[in-house]
PDB file of C-alpha atoms in Angstrom:
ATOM      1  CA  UNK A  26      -3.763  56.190 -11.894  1.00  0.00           C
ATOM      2  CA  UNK A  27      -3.048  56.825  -8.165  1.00  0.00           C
ATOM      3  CA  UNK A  28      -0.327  59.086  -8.985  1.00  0.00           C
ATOM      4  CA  UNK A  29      -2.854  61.540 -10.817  1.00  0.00           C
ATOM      5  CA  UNK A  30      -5.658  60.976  -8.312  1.00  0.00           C
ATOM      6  CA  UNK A  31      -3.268  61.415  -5.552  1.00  0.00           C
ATOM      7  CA  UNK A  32      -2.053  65.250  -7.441  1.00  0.00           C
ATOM      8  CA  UNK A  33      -5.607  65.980  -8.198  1.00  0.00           C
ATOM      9  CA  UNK A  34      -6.188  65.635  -4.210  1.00  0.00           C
ATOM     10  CA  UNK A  35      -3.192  67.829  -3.106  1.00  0.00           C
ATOM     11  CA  UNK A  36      -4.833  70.544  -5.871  1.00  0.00           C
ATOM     12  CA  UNK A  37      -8.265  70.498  -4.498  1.00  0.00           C
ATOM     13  CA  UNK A  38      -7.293  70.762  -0.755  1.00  0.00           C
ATOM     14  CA  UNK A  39      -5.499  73.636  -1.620  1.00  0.00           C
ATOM     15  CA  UNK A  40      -7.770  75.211  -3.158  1.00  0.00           C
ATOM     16  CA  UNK A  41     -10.958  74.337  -0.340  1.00  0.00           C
ATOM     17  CA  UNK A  42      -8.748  74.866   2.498  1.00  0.00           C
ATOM     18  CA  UNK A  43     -10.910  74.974   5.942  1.00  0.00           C
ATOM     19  CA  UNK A  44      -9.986  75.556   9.382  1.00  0.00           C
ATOM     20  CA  UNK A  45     -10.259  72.080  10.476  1.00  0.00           C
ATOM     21  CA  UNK A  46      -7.556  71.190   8.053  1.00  0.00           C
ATOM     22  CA  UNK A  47      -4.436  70.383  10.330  1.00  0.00           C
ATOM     23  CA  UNK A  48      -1.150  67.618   9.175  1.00  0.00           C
ATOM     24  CA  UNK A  49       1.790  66.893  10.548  1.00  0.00           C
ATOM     25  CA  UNK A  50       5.149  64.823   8.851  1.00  0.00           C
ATOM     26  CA  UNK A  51       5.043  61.415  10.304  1.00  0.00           C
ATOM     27  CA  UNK A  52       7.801  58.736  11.500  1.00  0.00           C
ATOM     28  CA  UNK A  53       7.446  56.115  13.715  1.00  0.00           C
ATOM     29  CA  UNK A  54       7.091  56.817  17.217  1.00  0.00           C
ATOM     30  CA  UNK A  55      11.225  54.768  17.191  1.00  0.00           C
ATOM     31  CA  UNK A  56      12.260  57.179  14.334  1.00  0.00           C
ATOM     32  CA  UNK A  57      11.494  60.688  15.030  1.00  0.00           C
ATOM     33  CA  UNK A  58      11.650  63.538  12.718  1.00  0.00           C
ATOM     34  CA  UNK A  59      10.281  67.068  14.055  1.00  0.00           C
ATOM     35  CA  UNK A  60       6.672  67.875  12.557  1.00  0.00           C
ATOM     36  CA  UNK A  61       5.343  70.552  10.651  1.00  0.00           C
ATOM     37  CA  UNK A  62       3.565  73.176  11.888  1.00  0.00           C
ATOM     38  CA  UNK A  63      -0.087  74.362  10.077  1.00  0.00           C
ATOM     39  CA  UNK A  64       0.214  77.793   8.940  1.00  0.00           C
ATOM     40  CA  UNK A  65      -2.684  80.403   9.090  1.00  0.00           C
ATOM     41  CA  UNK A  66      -3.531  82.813   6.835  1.00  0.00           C
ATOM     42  CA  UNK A  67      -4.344  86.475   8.361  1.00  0.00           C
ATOM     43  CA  UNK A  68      -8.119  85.310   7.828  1.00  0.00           C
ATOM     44  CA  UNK A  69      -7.477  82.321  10.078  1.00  0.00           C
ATOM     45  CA  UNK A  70      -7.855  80.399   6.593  1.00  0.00           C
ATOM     46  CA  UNK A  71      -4.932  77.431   6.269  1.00  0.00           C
ATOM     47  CA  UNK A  72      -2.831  79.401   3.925  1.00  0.00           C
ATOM     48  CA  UNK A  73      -2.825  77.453   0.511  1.00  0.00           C
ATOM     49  CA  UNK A  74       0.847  77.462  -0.432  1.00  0.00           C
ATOM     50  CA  UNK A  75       1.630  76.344   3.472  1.00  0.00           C
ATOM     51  CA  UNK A  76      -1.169  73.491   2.905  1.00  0.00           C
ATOM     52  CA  UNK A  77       0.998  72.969  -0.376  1.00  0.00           C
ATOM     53  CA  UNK A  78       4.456  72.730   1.279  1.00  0.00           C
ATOM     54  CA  UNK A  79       3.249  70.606   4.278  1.00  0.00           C
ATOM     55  CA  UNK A  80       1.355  68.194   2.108  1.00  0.00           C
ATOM     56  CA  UNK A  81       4.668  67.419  -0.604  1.00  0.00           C
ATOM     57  CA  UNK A  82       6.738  67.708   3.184  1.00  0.00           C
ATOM     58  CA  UNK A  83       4.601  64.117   3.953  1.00  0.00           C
ATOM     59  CA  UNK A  84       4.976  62.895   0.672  1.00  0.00           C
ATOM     60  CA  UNK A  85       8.895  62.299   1.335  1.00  0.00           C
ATOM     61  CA  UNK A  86      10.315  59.812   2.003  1.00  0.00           C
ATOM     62  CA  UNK A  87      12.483  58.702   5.765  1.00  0.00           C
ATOM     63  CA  UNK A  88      13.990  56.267   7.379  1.00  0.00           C
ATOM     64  CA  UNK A  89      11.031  53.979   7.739  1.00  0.00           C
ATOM     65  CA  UNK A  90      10.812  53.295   4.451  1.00  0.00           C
ATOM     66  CA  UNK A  91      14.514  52.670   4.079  1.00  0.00           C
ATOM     67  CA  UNK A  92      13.805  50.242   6.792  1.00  0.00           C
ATOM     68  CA  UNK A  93      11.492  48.645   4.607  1.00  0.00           C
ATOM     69  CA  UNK A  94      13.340  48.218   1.658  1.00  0.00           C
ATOM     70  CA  UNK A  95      16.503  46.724   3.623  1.00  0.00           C
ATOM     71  CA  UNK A  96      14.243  43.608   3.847  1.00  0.00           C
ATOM     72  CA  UNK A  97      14.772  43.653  -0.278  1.00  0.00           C
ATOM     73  CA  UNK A  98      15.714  40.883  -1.737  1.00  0.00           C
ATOM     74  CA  UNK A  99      14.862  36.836  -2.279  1.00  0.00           C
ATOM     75  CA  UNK A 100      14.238  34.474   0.889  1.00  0.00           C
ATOM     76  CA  UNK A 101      14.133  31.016   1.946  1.00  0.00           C
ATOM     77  CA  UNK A 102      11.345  30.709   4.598  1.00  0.00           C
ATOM     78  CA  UNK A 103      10.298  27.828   7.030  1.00  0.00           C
ATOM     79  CA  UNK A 104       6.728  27.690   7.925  1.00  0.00           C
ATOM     80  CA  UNK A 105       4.894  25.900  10.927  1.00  0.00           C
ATOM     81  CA  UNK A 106       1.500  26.335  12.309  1.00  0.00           C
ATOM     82  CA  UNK A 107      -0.537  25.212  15.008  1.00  0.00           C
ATOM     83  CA  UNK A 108      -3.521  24.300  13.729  1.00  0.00           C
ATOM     84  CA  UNK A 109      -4.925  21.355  15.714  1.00  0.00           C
ATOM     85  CA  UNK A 110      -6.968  22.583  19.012  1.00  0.00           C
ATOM     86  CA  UNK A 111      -4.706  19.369  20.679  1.00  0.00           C
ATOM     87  CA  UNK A 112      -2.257  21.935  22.530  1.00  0.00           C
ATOM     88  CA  UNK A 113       0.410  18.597  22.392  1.00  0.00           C
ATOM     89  CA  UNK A 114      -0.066  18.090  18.250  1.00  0.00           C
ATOM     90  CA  UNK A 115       2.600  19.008  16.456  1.00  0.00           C
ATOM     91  CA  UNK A 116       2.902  22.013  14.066  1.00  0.00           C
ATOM     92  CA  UNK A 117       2.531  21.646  10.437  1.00  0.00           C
ATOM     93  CA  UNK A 118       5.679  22.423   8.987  1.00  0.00           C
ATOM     94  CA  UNK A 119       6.517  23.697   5.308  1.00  0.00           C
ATOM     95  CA  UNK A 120       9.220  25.384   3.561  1.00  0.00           C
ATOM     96  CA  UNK A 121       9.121  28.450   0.199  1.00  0.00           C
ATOM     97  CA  UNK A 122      10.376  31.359  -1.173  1.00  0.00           C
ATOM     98  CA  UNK A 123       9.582  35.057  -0.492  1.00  0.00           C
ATOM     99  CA  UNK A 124      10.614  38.336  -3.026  1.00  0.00           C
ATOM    100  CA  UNK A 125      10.661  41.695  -1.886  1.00  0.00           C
ATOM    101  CA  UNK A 126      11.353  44.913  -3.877  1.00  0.00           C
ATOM    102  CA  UNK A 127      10.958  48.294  -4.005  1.00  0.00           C
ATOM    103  CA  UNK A 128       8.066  50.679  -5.878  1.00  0.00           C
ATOM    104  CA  UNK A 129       6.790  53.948  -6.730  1.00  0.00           C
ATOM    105  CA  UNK A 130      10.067  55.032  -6.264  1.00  0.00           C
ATOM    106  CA  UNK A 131      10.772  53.228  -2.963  1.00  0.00           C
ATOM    107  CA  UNK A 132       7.305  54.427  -1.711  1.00  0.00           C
ATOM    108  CA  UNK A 133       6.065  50.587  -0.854  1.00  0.00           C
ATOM    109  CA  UNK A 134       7.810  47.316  -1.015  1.00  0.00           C
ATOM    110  CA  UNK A 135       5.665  44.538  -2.511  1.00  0.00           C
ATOM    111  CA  UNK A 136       6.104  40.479  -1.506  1.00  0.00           C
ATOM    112  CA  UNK A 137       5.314  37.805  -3.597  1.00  0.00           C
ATOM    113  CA  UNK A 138       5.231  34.472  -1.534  1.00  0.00           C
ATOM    114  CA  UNK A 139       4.944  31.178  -3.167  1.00  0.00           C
ATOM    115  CA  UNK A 140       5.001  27.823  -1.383  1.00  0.00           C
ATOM    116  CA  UNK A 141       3.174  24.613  -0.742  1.00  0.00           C
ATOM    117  CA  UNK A 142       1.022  23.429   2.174  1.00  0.00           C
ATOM    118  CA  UNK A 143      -0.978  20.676   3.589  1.00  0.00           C
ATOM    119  CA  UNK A 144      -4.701  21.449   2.834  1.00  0.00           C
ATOM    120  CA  UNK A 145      -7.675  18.487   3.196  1.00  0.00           C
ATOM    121  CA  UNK A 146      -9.111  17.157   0.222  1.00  0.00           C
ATOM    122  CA  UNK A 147     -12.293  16.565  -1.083  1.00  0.00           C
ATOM    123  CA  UNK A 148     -11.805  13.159   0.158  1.00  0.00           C
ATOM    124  CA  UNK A 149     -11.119  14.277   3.454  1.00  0.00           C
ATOM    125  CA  UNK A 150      -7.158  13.521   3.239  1.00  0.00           C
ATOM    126  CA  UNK A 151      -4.968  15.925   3.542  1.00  0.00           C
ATOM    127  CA  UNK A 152      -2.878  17.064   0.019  1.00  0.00           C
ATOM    128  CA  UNK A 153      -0.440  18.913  -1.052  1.00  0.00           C
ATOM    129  CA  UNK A 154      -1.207  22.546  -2.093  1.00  0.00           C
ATOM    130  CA  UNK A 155       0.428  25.473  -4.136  1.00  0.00           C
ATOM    131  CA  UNK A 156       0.099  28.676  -2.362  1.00  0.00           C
ATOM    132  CA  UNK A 157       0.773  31.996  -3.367  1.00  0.00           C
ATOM    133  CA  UNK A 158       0.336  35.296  -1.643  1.00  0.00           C
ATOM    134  CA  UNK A 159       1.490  38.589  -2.270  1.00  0.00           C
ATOM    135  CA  UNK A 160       1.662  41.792   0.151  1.00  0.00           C
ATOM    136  CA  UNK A 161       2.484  45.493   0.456  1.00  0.00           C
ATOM    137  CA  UNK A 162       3.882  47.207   2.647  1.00  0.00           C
ATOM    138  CA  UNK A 163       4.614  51.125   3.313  1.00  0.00           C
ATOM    139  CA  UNK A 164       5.013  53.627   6.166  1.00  0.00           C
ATOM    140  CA  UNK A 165       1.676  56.177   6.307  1.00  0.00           C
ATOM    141  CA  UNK A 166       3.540  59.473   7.179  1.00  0.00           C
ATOM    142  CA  UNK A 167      -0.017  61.187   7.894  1.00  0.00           C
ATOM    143  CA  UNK A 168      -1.038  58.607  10.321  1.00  0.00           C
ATOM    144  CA  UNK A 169       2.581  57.773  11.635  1.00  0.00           C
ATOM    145  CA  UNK A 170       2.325  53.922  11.202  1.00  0.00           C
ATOM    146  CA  UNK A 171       3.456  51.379   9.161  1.00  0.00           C
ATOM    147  CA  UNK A 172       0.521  49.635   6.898  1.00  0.00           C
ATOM    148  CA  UNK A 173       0.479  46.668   5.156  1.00  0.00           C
ATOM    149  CA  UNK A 174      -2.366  44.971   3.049  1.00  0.00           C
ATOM    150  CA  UNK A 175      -2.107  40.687   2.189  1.00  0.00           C
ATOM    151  CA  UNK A 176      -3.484  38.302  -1.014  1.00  0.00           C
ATOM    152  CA  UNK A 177      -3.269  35.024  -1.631  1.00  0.00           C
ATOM    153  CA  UNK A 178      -4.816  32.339  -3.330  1.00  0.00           C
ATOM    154  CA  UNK A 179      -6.941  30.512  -0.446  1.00  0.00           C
ATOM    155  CA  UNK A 180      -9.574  33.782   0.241  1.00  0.00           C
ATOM    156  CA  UNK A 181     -11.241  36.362  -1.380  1.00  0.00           C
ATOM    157  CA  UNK A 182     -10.391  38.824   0.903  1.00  0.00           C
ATOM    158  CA  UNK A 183      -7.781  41.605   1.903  1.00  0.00           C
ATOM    159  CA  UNK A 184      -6.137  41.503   4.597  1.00  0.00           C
ATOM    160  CA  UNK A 185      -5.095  45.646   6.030  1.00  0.00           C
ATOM    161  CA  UNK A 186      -2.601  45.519   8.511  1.00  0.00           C
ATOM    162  CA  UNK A 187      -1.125  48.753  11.287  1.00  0.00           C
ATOM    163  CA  UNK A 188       2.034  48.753  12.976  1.00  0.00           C
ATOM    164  CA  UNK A 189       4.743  50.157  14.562  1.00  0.00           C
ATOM    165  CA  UNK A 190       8.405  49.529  15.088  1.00  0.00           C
ATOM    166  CA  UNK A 191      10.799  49.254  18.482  1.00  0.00           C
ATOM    167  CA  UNK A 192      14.152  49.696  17.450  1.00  0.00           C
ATOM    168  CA  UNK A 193      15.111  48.570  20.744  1.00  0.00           C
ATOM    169  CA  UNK A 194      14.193  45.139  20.034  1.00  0.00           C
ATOM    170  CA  UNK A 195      14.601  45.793  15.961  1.00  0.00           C
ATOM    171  CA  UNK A 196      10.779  43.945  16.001  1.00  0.00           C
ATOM    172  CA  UNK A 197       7.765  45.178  14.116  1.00  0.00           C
ATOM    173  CA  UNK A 198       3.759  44.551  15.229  1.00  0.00           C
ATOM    174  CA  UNK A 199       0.594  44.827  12.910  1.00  0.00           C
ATOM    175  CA  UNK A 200      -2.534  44.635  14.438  1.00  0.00           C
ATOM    176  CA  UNK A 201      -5.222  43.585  12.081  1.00  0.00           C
ATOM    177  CA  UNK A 202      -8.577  42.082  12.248  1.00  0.00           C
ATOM    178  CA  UNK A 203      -9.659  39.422   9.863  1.00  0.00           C
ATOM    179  CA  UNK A 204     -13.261  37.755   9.018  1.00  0.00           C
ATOM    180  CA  UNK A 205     -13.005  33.804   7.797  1.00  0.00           C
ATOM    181  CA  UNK A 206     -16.545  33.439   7.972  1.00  0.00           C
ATOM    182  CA  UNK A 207     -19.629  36.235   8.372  1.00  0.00           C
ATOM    183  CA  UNK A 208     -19.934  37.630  11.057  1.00  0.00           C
ATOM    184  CA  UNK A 209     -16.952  36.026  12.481  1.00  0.00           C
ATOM    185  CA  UNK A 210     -14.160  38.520  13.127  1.00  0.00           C
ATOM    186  CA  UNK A 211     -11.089  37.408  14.581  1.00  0.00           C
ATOM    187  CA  UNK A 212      -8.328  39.834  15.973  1.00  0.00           C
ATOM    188  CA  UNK A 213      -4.588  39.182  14.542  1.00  0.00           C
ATOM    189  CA  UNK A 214      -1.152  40.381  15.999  1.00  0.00           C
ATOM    190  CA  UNK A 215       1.541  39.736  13.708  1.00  0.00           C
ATOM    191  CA  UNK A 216       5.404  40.088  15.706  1.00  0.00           C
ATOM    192  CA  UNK A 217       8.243  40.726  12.748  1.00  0.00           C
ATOM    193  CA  UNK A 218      11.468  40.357  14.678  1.00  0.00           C
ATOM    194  CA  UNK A 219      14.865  41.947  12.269  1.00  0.00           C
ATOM    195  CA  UNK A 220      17.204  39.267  13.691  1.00  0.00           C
ATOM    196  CA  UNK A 221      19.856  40.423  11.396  1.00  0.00           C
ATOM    197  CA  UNK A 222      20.171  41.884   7.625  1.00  0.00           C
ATOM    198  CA  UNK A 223      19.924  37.829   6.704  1.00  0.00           C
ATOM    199  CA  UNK A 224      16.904  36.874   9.197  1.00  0.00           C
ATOM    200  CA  UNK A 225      13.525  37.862   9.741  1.00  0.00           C
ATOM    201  CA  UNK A 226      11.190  35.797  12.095  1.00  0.00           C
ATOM    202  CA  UNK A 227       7.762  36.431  11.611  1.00  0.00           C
ATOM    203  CA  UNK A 228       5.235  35.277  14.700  1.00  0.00           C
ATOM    204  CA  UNK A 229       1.281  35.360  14.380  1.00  0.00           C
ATOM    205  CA  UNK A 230      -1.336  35.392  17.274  1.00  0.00           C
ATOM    206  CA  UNK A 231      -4.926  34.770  16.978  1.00  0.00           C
ATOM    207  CA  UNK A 232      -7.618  35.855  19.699  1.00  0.00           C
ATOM    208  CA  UNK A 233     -10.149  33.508  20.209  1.00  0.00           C
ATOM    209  CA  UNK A 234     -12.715  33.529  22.959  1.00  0.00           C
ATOM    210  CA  UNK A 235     -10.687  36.517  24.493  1.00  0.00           C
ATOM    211  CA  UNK A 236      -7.506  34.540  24.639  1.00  0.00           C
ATOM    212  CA  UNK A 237      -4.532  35.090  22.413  1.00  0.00           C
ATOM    213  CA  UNK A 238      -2.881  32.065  20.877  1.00  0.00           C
ATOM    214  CA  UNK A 239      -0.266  31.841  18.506  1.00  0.00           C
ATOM    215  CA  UNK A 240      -0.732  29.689  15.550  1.00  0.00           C
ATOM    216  CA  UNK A 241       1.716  30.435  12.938  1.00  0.00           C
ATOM    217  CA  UNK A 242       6.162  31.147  12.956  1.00  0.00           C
ATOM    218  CA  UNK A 243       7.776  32.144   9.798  1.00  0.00           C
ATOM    219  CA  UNK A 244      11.981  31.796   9.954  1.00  0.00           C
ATOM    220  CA  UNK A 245      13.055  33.846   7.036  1.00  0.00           C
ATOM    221  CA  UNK A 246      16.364  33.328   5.602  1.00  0.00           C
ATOM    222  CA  UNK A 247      17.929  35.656   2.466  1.00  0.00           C
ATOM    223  CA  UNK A 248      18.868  33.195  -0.131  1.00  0.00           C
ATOM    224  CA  UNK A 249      22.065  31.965  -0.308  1.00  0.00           C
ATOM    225  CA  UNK A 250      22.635  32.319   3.184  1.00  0.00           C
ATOM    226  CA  UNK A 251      22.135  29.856   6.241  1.00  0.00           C
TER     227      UNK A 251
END
């Protein structure tokens, strides 16, 4: 259904062109490619087939979403987090698996994560608990970042992530903001680092009270390797 919606759109703008139209081709700020211009009609009307050609020109794909879909593949992850305020507590640890692939043509990559967790009880005692969570991930050409959006089965809501990517230190960050509870919005900086084609660490950071913490580190492993 997005496909057609997403043709339908191209159509329309074509065909209601204004002057405050104005797109450029987008890679990450690490991964240049030159943009593309806005052409004028003799009217000073966007000229429709230009509008046309520029729009399909941000459609392709580049090298951020072949950076993307290296991650492909099954992983072994380690999980800990900090979630007792006692700075000296130790982290909860647990281990699962992670699957990435490729779709709409290598457009996204989508992650299904299952694992298990420590989670209280009704009793009050802390259990055992299945998790699973499942994410995608793309690169926005129009708005030159990466984006990501997260599920899983201990909230009802999603999770939309930004981002950009150094290839100096081969490390990804998504900035997001997340509400728990009404009214209580909590700011979220997620730190990717590409170790290697066989490791991914993956470091969250809270802000709470105006001070950034991190509670959660993710070693990813591709299966079958150590």
């Amino acid at each position: 259904m997005k496909t057609f919606t997403s043709l339908i759109t191209i159509v329309s703008a074509a065909l209601i062109a204004t002057p405050s139209f104005a797109q450029t081709s987008g890679t990450s700020p690490g991964i240049g490619t030159a943009p593309v211009g806005a052409a004028t009609a003799p009217t000073g009307q966007p000229n429709p087939q230009e509008m046309m050609k520029q729009m399909m020109e941000m459609s392709k794909l580049n090298e951020n979403h072949k950076l993307l879909a290296d991650m492909n593949g099954s992983w072994n992850y380690a999980i800990k987090m900090w979630m007792n305020p006692d700075p000296n507590a130790k982290p909860q640890e647990s281990k699962g698996t992670a699957t990435r692939k490729s779709v709409m043509n290598g457009r996204y990559v989508a992650m299904d994560v299952t694992g298990k967790m420590q989670m209280p009880g009704e009793d009050g005692k802390m259990k055992d608990v299945q998790f699973k969570g499942m994410s995608v991930e793309g690169y926005d050409n129009a708005k030159k970042k990466f984006v990501s959006s997260w599920i899983d089965n201990m909230g009802t809501g999603i999770q939309f992530s930004e981002g950009t990517y150094d290839p100096a230190s081969k490390t990804l960050t998504f900035t997001s903001e997340i509400e728990m509870m009404p009214g209580m919005k909590m700011p979220v900086r997620e730190v990717l680092k590409l170790t290697d084609k066989d490791h991914m660490l993956l470091e969250w950071y809270e802000t709470h009270g105006g001070q950034e913490k991190k509670t959660m580190e993710i070693a990813y492993t591709r299966a079958g390797k150590k």
